PDB file of C-alpha atoms in Angstrom:
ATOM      1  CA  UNK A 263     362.420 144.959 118.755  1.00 87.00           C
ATOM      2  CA  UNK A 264     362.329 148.042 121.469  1.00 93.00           C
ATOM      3  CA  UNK A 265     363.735 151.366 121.163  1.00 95.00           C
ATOM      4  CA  UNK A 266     365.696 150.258 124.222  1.00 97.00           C
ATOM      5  CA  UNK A 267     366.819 147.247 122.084  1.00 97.00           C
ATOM      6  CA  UNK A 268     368.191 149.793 119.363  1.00 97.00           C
ATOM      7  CA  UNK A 269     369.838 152.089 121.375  1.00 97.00           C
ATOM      8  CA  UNK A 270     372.157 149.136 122.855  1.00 98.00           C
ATOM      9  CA  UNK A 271     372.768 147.754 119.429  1.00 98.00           C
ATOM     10  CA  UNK A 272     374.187 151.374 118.807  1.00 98.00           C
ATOM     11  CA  UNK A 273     376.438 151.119 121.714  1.00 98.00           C
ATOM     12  CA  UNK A 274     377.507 148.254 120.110  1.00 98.00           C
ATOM     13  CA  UNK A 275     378.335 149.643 116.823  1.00 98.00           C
ATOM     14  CA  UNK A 276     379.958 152.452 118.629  1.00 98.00           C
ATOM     15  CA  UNK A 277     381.841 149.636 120.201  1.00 98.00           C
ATOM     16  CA  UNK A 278     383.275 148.301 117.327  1.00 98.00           C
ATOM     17  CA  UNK A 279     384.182 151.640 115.893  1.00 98.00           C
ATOM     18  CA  UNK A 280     386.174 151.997 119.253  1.00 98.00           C
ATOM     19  CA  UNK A 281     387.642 148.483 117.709  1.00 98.00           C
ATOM     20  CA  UNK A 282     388.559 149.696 114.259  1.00 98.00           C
ATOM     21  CA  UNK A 283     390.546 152.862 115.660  1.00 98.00           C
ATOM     22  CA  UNK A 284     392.039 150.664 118.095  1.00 98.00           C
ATOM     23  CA  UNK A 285     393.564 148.810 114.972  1.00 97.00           C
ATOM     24  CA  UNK A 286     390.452 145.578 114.953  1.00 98.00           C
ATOM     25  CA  UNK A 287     388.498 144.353 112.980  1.00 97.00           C
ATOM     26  CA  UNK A 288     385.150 146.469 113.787  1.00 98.00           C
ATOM     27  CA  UNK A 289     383.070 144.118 115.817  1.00 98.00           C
ATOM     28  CA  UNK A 290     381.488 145.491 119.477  1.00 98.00           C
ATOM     29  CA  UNK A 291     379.628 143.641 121.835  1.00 98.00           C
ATOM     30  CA  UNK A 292     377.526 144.757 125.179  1.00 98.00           C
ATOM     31  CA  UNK A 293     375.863 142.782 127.682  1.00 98.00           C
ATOM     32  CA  UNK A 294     372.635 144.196 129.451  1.00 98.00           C
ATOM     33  CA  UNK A 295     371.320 142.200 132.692  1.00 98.00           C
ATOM     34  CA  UNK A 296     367.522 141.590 132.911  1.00 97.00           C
ATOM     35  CA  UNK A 297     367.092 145.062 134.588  1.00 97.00           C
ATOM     36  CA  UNK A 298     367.961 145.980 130.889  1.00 97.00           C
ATOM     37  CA  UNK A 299     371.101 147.625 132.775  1.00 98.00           C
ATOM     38  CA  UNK A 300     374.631 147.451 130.714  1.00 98.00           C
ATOM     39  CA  UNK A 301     376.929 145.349 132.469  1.00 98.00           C
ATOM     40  CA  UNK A 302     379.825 144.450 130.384  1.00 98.00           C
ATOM     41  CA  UNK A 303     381.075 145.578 126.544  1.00 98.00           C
ATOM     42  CA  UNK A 304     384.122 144.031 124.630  1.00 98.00           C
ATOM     43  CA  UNK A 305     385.541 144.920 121.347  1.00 98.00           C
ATOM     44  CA  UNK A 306     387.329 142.792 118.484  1.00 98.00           C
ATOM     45  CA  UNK A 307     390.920 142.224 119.463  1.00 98.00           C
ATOM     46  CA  UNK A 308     392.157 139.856 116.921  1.00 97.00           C
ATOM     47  CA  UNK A 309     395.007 142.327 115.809  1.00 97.00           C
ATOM     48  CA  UNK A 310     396.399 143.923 118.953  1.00 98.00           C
ATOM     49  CA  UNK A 311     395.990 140.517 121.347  1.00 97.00           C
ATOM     50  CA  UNK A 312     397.620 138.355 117.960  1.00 97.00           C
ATOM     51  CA  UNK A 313     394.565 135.839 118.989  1.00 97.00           C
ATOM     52  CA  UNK A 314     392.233 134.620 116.828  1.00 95.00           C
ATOM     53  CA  UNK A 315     389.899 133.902 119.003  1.00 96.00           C
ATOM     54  CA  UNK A 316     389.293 137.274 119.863  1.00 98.00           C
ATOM     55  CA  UNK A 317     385.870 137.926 118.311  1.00 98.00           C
ATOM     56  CA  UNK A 318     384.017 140.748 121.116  1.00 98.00           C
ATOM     57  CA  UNK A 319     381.235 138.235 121.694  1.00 98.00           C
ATOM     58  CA  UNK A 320     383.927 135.747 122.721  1.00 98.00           C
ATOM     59  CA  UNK A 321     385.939 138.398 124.741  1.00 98.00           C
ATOM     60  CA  UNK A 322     382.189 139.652 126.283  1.00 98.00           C
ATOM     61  CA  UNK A 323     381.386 135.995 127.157  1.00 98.00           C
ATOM     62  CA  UNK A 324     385.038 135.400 129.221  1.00 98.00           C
ATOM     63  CA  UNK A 325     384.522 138.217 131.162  1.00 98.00           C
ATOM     64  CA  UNK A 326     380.991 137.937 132.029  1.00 98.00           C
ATOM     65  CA  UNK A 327     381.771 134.492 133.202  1.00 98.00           C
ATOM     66  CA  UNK A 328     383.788 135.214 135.627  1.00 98.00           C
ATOM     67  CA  UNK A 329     381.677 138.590 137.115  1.00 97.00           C
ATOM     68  CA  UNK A 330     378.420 136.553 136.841  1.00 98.00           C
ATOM     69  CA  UNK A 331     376.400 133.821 137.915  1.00 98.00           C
ATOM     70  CA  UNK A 332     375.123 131.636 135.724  1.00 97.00           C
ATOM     71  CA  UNK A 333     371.829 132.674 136.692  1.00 98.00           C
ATOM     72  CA  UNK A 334     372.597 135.804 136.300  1.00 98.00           C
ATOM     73  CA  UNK A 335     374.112 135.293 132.973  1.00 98.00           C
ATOM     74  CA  UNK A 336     370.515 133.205 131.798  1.00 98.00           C
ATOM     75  CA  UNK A 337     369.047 136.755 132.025  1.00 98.00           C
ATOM     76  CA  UNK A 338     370.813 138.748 130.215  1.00 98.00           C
ATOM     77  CA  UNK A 339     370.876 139.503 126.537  1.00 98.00           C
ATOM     78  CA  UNK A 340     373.636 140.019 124.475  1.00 98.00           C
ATOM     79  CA  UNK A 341     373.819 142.441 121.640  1.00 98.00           C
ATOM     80  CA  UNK A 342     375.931 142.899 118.638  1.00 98.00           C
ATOM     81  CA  UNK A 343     377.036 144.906 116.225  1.00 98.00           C
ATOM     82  CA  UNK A 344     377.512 142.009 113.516  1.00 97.00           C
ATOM     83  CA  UNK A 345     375.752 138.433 113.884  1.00 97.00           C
ATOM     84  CA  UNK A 346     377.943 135.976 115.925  1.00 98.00           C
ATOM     85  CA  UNK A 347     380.275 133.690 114.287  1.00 96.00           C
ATOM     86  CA  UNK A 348     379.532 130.110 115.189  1.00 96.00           C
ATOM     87  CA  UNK A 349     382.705 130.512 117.187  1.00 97.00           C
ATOM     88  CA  UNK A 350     381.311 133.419 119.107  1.00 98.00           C
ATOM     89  CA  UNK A 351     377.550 131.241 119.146  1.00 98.00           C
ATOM     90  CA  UNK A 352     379.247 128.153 120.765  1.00 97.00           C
ATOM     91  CA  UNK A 353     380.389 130.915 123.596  1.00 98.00           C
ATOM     92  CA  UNK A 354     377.394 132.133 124.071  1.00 98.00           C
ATOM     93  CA  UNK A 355     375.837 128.551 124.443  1.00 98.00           C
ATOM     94  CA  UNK A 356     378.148 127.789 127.083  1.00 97.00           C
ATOM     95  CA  UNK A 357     377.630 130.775 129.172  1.00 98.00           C
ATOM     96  CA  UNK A 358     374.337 130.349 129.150  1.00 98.00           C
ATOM     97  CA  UNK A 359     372.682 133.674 127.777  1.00 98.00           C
ATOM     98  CA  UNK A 360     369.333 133.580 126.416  1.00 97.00           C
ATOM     99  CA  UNK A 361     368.982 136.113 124.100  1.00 98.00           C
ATOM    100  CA  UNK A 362     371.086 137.388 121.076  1.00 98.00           C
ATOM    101  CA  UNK A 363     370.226 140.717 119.075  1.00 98.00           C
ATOM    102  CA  UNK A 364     372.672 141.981 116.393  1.00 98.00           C
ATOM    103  CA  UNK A 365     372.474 144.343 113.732  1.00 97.00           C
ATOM    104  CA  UNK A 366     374.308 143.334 110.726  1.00 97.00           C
ATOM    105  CA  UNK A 367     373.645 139.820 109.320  1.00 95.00           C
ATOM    106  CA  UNK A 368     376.332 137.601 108.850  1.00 93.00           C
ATOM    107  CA  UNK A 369     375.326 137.006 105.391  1.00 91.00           C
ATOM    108  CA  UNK A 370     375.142 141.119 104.562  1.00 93.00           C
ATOM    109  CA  UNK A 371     378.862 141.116 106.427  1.00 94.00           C
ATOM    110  CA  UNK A 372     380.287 138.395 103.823  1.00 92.00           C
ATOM    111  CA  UNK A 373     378.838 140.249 100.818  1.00 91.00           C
ATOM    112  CA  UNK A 374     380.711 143.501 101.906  1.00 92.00           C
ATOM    113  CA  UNK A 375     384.058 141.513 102.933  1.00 91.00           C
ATOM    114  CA  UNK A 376     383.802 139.774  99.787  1.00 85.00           C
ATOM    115  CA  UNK A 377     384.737 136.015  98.728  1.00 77.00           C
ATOM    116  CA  UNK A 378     387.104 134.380 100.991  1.00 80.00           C
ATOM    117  CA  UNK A 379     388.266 130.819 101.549  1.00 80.00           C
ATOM    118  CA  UNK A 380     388.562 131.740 105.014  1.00 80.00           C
ATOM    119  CA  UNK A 381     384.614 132.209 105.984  1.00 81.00           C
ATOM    120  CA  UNK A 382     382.295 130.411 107.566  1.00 86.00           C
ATOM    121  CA  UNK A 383     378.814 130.857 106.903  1.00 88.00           C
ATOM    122  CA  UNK A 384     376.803 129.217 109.679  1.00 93.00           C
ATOM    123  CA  UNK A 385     374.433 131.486 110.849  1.00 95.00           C
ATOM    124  CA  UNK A 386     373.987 131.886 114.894  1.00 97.00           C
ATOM    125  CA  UNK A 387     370.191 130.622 114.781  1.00 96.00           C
ATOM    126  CA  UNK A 388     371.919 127.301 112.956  1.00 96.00           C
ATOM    127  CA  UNK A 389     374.106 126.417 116.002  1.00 97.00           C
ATOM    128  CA  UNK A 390     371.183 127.441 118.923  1.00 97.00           C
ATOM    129  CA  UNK A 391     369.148 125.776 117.087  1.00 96.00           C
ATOM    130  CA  UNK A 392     371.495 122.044 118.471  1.00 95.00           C
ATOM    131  CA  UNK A 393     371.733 124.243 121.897  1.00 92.00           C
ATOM    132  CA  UNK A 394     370.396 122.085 124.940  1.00 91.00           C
ATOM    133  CA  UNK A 395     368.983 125.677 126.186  1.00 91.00           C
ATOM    134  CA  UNK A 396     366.719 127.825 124.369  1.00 93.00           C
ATOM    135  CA  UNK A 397     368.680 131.194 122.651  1.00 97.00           C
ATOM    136  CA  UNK A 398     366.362 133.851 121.109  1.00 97.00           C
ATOM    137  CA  UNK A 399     367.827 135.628 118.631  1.00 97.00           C
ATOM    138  CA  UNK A 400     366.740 138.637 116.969  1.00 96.00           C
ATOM    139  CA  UNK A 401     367.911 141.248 114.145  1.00 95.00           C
ATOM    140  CA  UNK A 402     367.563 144.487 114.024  1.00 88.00           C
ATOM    141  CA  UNK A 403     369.052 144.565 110.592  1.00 73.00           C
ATOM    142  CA  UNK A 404     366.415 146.597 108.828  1.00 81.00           C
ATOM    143  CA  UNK A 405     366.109 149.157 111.259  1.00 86.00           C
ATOM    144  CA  UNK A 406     370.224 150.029 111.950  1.00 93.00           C
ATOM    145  CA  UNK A 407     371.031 148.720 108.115  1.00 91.00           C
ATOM    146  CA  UNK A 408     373.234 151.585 107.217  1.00 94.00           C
ATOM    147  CA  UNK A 409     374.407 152.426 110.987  1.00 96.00           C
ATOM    148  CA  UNK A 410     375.794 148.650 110.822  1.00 96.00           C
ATOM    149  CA  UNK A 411     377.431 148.540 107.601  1.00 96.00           C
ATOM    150  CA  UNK A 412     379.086 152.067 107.969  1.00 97.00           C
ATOM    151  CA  UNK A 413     381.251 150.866 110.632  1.00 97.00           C
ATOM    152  CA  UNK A 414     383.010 148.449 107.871  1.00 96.00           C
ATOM    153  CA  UNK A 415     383.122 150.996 105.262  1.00 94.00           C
ATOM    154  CA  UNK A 416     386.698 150.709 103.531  1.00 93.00           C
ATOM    155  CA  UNK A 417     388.010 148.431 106.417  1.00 95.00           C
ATOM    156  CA  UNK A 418     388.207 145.543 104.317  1.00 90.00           C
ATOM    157  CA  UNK A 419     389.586 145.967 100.758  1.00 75.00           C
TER     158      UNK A 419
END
């Protein structure tokens, strides 16, 4: 994990606090080509869109695959705020990134949204790991613990 590495997992908590005021759940997502240059960020638009579907991964990954090519796309990592949902990791299998780096653990996010009939606990590494083409993922969850989790701070109960 790089300094450079941090400082776009930031952008993508500030992302997803851009999300929460915008009335989302707080999730942000950037993209950064292999010139470590940001290309592309999404927020969370669940609420406003009415689409479940609209994790920021997912909504990072539709409109990077249309801007990019998929070589292009095989250098880039993508980095957010909150692990990816296996949802948002089957998206990110299809386009084709390589590399995943988020900040809050999916597991950490559950324990702060509490109990819910309605999760699904499958980490990212779980569904890259049954990925044709290599993903690395990393965490940064030690480092941006409290920068990750303040984002969700009274959002959920």
């Amino acid at each position: 994990m790089t300094d450079l590495d941090l400082d776009f997992l930031r952008t993508a908590i500030a992302v997803a606090w851009r999300a929460r005021e915008h009335g989302n759940h707080p999730f942000g997502a950037v993209l950064v080509d292999a010139n470590h240059q940001l290309v592309l960020e999404a927020e969370n638009t669940v609420v406003t869109e009415r689409d479940l579907t609209g994790h920021a991964e997912t909504n990072l990954v539709r409109l990077a695959s249309r801007r990019l090519t998929p070589e292009e796309l095989a250098g880039c990592t993508l980095y957010a705020s909150t692990e990816p949902c296996a949802m948002c990791a089957g998206a990110i299998h299809w386009s084709g990134i390589r590399r995943v780096v988020y900040a809050l653990s999916e597991e950490d996010l559950y324990a702060i949204v509490g109990a819910s009939p309605d999760h699904l606990l499958l980490p990212c590494r779980e569904v890259f790991a049954h990925s044709g083409r290599p993903v690395q993922v990393d965490s940064a969850a030690m480092a941006l613990d409290a920068e990750a989790r303040a984002v969700h701070d009274g959002f959920w109960r």
